[in-house]
Short mmCIF file of C-alpha atoms and ligand atoms in Angstrom, two decimals:
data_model
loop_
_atom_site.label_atom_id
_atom_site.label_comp_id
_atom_site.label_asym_id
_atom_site.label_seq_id
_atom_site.Cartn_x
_atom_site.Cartn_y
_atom_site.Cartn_z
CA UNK Q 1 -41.24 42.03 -16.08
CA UNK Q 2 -44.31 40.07 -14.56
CA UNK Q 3 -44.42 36.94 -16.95
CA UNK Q 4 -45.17 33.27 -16.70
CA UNK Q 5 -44.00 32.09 -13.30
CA UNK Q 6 -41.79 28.61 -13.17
CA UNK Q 7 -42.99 25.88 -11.23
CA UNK Q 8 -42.14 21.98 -10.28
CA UNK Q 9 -38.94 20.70 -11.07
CA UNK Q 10 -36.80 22.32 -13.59
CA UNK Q 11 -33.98 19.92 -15.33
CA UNK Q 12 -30.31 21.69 -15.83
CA UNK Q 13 -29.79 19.75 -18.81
CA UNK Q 14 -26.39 17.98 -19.38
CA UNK Q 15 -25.11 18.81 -22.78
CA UNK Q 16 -24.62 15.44 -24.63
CA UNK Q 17 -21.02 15.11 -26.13
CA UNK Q 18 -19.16 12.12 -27.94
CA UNK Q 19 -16.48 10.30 -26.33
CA UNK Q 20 -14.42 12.40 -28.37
CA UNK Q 21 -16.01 15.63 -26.53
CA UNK Q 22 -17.87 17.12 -29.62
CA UNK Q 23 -20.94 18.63 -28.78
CA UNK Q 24 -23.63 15.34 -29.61
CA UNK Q 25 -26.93 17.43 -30.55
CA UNK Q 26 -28.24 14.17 -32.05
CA UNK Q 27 -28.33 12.88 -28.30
CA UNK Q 28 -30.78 15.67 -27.62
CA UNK Q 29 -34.19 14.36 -28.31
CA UNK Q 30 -33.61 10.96 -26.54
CA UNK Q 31 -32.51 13.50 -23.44
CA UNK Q 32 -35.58 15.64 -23.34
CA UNK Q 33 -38.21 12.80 -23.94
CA UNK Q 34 -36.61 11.24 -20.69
CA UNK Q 35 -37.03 14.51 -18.92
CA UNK Q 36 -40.23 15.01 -20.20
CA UNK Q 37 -41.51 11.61 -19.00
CA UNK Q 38 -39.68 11.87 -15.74
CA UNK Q 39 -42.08 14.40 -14.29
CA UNK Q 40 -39.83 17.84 -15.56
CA UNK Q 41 -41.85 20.86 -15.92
CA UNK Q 42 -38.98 23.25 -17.45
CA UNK Q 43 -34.99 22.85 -18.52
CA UNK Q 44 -32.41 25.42 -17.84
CA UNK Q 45 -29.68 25.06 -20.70
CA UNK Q 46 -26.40 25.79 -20.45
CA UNK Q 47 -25.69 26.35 -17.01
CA UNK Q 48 -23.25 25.09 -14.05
CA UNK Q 49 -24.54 21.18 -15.11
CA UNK Q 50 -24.46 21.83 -19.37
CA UNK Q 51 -20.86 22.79 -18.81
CA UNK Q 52 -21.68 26.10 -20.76
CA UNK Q 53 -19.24 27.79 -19.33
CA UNK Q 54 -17.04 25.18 -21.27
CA UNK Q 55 -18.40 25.15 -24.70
CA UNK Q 56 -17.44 27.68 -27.03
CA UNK Q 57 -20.04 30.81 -28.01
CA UNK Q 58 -21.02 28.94 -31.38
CA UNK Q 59 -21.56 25.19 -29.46
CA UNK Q 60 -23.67 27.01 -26.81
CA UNK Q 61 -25.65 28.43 -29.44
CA UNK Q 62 -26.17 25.12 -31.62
CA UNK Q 63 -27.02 23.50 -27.98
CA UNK Q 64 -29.69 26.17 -26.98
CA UNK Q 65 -31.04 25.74 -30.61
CA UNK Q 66 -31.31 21.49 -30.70
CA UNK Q 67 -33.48 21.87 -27.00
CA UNK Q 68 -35.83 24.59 -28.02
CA UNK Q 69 -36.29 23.11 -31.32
CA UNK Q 70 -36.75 19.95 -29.52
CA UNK Q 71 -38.93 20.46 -26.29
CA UNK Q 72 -41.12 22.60 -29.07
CA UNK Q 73 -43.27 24.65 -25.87
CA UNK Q 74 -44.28 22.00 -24.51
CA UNK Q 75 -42.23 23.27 -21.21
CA UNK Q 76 -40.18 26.66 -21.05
CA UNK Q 77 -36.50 26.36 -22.08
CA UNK Q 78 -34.58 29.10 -20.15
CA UNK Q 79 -31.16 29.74 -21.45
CA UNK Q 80 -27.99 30.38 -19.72
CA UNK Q 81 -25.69 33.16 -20.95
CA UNK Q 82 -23.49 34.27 -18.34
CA UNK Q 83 -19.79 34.73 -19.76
CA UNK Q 84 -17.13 37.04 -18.74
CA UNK Q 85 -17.29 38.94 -21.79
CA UNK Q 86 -20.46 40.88 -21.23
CA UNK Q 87 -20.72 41.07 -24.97
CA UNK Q 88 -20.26 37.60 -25.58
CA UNK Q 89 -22.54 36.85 -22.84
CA UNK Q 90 -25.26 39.80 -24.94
CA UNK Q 91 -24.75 38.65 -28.12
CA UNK Q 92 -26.21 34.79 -26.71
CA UNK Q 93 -29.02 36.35 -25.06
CA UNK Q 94 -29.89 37.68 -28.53
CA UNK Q 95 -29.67 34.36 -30.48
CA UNK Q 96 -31.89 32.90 -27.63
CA UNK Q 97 -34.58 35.70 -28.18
CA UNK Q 98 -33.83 34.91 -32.04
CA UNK Q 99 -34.28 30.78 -32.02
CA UNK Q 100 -37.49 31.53 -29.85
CA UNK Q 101 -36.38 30.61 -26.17
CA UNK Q 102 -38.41 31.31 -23.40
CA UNK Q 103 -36.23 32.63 -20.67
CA UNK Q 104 -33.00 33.96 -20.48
CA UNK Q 105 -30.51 33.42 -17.67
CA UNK Q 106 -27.20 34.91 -16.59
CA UNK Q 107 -24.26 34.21 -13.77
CA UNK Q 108 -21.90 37.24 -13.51
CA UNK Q 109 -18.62 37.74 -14.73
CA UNK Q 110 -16.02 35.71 -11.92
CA UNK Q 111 -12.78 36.25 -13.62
CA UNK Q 112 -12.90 40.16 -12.18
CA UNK Q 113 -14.82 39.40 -9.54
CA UNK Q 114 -18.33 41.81 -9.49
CA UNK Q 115 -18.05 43.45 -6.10
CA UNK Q 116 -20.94 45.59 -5.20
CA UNK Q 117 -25.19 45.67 -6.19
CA UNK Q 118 -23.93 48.69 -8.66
CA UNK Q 119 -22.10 46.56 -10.85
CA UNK Q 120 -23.74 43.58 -10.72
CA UNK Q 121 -26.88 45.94 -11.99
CA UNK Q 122 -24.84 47.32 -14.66
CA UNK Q 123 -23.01 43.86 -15.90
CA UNK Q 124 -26.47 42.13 -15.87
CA UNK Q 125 -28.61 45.09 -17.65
CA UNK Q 126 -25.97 44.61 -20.58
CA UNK Q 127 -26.74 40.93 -20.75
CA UNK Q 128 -30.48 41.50 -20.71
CA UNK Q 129 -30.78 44.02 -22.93
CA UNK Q 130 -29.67 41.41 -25.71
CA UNK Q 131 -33.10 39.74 -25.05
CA UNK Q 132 -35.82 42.68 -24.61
CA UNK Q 133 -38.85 40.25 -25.00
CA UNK Q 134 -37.77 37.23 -22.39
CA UNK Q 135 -37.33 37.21 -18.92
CA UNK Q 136 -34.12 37.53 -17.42
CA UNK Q 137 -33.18 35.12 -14.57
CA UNK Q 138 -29.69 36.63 -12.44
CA UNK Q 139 -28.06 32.92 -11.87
CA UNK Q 140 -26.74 33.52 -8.06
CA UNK Q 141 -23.90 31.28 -7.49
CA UNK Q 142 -21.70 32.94 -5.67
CA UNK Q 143 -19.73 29.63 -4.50
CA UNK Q 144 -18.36 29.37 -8.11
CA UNK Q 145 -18.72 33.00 -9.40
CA UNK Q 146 -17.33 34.32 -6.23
CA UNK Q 147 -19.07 37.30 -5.98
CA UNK Q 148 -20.90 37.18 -2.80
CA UNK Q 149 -23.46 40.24 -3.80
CA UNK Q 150 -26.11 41.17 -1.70
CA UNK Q 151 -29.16 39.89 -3.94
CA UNK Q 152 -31.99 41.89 -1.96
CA UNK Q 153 -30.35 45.15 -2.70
CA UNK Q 154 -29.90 43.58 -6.01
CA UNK Q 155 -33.73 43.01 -6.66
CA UNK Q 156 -34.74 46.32 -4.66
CA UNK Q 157 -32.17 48.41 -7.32
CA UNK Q 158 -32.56 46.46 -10.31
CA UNK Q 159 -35.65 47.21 -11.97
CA UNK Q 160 -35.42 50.43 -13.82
CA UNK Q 161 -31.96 49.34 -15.08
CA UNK Q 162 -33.26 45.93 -16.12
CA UNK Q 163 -36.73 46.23 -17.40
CA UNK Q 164 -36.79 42.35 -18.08
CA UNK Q 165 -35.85 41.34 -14.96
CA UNK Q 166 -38.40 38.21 -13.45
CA UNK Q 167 -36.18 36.90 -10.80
CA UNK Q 168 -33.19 34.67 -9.68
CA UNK Q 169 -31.83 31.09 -9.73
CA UNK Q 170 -30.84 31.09 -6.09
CA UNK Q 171 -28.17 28.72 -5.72
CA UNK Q 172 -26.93 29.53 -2.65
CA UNK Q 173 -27.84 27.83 1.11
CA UNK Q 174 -29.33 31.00 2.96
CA UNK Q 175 -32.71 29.78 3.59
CA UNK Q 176 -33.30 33.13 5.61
CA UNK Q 177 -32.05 35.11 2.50
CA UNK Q 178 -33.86 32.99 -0.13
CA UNK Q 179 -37.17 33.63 2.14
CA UNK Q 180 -36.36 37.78 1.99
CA UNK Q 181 -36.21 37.30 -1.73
CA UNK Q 182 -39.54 35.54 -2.50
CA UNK Q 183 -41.23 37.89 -0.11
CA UNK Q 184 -39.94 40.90 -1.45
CA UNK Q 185 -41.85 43.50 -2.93
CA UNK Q 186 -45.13 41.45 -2.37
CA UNK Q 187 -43.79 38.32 -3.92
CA UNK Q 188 -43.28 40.68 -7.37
CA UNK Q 189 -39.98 38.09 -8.12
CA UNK Q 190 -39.93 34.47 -9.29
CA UNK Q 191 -37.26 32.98 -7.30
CA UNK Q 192 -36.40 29.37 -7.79
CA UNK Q 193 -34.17 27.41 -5.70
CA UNK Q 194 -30.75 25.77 -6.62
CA UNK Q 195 -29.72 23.31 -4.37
CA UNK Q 196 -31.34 19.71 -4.82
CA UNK Q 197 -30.01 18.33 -1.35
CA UNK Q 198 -31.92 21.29 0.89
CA UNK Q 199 -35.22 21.17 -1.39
CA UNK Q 200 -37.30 20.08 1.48
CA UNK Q 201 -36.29 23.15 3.77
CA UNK Q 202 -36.89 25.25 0.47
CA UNK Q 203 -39.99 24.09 -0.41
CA UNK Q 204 -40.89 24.41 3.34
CA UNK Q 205 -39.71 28.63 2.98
CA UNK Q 206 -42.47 28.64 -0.01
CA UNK Q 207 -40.57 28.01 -2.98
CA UNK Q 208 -42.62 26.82 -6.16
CA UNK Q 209 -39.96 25.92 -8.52
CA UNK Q 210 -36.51 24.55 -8.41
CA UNK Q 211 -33.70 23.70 -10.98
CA UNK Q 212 -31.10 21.45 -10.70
CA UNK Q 213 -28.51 18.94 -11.62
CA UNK Q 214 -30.05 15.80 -9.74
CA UNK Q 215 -33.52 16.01 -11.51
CA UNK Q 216 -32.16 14.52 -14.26
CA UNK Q 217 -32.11 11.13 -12.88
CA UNK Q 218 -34.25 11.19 -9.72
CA UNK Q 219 -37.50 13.79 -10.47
CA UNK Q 220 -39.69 10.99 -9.11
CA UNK Q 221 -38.07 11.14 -5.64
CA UNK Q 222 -38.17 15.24 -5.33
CA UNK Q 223 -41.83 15.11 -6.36
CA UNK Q 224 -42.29 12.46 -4.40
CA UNK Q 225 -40.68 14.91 -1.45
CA UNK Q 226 -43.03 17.60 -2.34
CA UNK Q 227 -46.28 15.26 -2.31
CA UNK Q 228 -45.63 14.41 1.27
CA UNK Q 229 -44.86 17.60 2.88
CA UNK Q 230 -47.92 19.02 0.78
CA UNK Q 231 -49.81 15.98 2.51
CA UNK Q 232 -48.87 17.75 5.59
CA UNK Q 233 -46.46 14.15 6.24
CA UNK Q 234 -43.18 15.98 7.32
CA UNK Q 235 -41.57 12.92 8.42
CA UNK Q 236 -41.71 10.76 5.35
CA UNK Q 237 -40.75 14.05 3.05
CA UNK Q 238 -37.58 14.68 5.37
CA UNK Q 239 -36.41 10.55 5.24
CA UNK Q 240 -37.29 10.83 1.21
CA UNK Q 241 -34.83 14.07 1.22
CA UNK Q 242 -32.40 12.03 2.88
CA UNK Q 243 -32.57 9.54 0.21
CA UNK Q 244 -31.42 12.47 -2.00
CA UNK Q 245 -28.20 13.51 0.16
CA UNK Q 246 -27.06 9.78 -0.35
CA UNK Q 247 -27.33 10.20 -3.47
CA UNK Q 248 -25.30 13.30 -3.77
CA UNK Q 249 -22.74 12.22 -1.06
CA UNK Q 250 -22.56 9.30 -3.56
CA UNK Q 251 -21.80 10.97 -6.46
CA UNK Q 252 -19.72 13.76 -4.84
CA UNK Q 253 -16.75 11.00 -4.26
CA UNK Q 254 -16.21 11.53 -7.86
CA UNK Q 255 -16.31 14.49 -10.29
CA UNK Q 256 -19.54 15.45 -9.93
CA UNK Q 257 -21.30 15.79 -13.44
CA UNK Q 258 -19.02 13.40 -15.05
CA UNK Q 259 -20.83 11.00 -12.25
CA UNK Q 260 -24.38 12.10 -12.85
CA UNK Q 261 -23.65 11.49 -16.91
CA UNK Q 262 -22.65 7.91 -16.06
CA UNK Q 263 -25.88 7.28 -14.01
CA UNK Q 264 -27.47 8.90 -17.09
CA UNK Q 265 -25.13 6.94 -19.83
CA UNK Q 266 -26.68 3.41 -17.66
CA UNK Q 267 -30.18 4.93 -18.07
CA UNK Q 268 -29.29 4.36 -22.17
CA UNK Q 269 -28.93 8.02 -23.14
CA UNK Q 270 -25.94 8.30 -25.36
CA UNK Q 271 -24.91 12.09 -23.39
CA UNK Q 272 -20.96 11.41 -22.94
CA UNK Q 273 -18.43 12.33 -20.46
CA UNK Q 274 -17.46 15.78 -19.31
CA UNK Q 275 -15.07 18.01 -20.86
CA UNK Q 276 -11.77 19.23 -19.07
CA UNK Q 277 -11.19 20.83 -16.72
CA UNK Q 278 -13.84 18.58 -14.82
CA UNK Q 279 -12.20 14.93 -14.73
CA UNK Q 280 -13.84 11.94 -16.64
CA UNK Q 281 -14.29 8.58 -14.88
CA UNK Q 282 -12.51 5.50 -15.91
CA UNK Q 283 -14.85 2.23 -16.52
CA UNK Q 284 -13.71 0.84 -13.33
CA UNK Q 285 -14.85 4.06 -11.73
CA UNK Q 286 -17.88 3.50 -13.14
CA UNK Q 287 -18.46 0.27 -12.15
CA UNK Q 288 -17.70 1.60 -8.56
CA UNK Q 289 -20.00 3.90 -8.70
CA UNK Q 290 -22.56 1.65 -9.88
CA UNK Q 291 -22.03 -0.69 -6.74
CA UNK Q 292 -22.25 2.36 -4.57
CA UNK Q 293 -25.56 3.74 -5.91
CA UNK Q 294 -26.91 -0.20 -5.78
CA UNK Q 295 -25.93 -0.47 -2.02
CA UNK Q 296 -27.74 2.88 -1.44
CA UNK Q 297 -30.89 1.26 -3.39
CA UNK Q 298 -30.61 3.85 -5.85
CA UNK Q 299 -31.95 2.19 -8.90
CA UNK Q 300 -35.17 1.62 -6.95
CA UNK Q 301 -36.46 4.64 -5.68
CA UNK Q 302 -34.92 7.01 -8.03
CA UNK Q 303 -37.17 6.65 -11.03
CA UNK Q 304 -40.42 6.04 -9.44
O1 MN9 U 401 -27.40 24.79 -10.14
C1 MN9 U 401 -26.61 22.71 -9.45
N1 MN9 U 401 -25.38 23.36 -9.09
C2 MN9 U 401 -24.22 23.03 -9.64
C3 MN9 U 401 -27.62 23.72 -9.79
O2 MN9 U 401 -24.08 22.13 -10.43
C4 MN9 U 401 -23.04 23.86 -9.24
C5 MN9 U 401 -27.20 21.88 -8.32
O3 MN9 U 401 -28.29 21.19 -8.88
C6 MN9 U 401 -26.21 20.89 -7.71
O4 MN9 U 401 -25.57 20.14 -8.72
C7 MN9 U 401 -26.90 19.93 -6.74
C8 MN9 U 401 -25.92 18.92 -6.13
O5 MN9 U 401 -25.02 19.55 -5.27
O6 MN9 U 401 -27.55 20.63 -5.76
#
């Protein structure tokens, strides 16, 4: 499907909860204004960094409801609706068509692990034929699916089964194969990149879009990154992506996401911890944390 390409930085939204680890929809709006104002040109819902995967069917639905209702067009909202049952995973895709998404999205089963281009072709046409008017995204994460697919093959093949098809969230590190992808088929696939701490060499491969977790609370510093090296100034993009692998070093001493809501809780947006199994962080990890990101001057060249 040729359709609206994606472009700049794309938030994976975290999906506010309470600190009793209900889904907090009310925390919504005060989440996408931020993005909004931060520089975000799109939000993927639901994925790896909304903890999808650990919300029930009828909490992803009321999530992927409260951001299209509340980001009203004014950038795409691509949902995520990769599950292991394919027809959970359909029937989601169809309330995201229904609620007036943009963009659907889907990783692959990774209970049974999805072993060969065949059945990755035939697990994802299921999905995407629950949404026949959007655009289906395959989510490639093979580090947490662990289904390491070959995903040229899997964009050579896929068409006839999966009319929808616009492209991939490649989060994966193959430069080389992330390259192949965007140039296959005379660029006929949107491929955006995944992985916030290699944007530079990503951006430098041609990519024009990019989703991830770290956008939340640094967009400034990415664009800044892409500003530079589109100024031709390689050497101040590369120490500005460094700034970024800090960051993420930082945060990677503690659970991940629970870390990145913390850094978004001290930004004043009410979006909770993280729901088992990823960890949550006691105040005094917190406060750690804080320190941490402070010694790396965090606060002051994250947000402009
Ligand atoms: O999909 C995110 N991946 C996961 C995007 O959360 C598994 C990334 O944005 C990473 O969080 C980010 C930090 O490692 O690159």
């Amino acid at each position: 499907m040729q359709s609206e390409r994606l472009r700049g930085l794309i938030a994976a939204a975290y999906t506010p909860l309470t600190e009793d680890g209900h889904v907090n929809t009310a925390a919504v709006a005060p989440l996408v204004e931020h993005l909004l104002s931060s520089g975000i040109t799109g939000l993927y819902v639901c994925g790896s960094t909304g903890e999808g995967m650990s919300l029930s069917s009828d909490e992803r639905k009321e999530v992927a409801e409260a951001f299209t209702k509340t980001t009203a067009g004014r950038v795409p909202v691509i949902v995520q609706v990769g599950h292991n049952s394919l027809v959970e995973a359909r029937s989601l895709a169809e309330h995201a068509q229904h609620i007036g998404a943009d963009m659907v999205s889907a990783t692959c089963p990774s209970y049974f692990k999805v072993n060969g281009v065949q059945g990755l072709i035939a697990s994802m046409a299921q999905v995407a034929a629950g949404a026949p008017n959007l655009p289906f995204y395959y989510y490639h994460i093979p580090a947490l699916t662990g289904s390491t697919i070959d995903v040229v093959q899997f964009l050579r093949q896929a068409p006839n089964a999966i009319p929808t098809l616009a492209g991939l969230k490649y989060t994966d590190t193959k430069l080389f194969e992330f390259q192949e992808c965007l140039e296959l088929s005379d660029g006929q696939y949107d491929v955006v990149w995944g992985c916030d701490e290699m944007l530079l060499g990503a951006i430098a491969t041609g990519a024009h879009a990019a989703i991830g977790s770290t956008y939340n609370v640094a967009a400034p510093l990415y664009q800044r990154i892409i500003s530079a090296f589109e100024a031709g100034n390689t050497q101040e993009s590369r120490r500005l992506q460094s700034l970024s692998i800090q960051m993420i070093r930082t945060m990677n001493q503690y659970p991940f996401h629970s870390a990145m809501k913390a850094v978004l809780e001290l930004r004043g947006l009410a979006v909770g911890g993280c729901r088992l199994p990823q960890q949550s962080m006691s105040g005094e990890e917190k406060a750690l944390l804080k320190s941490q990101l402070e010694t790396i001057g965090f606060f002051d060249w994250s947000e402009t």
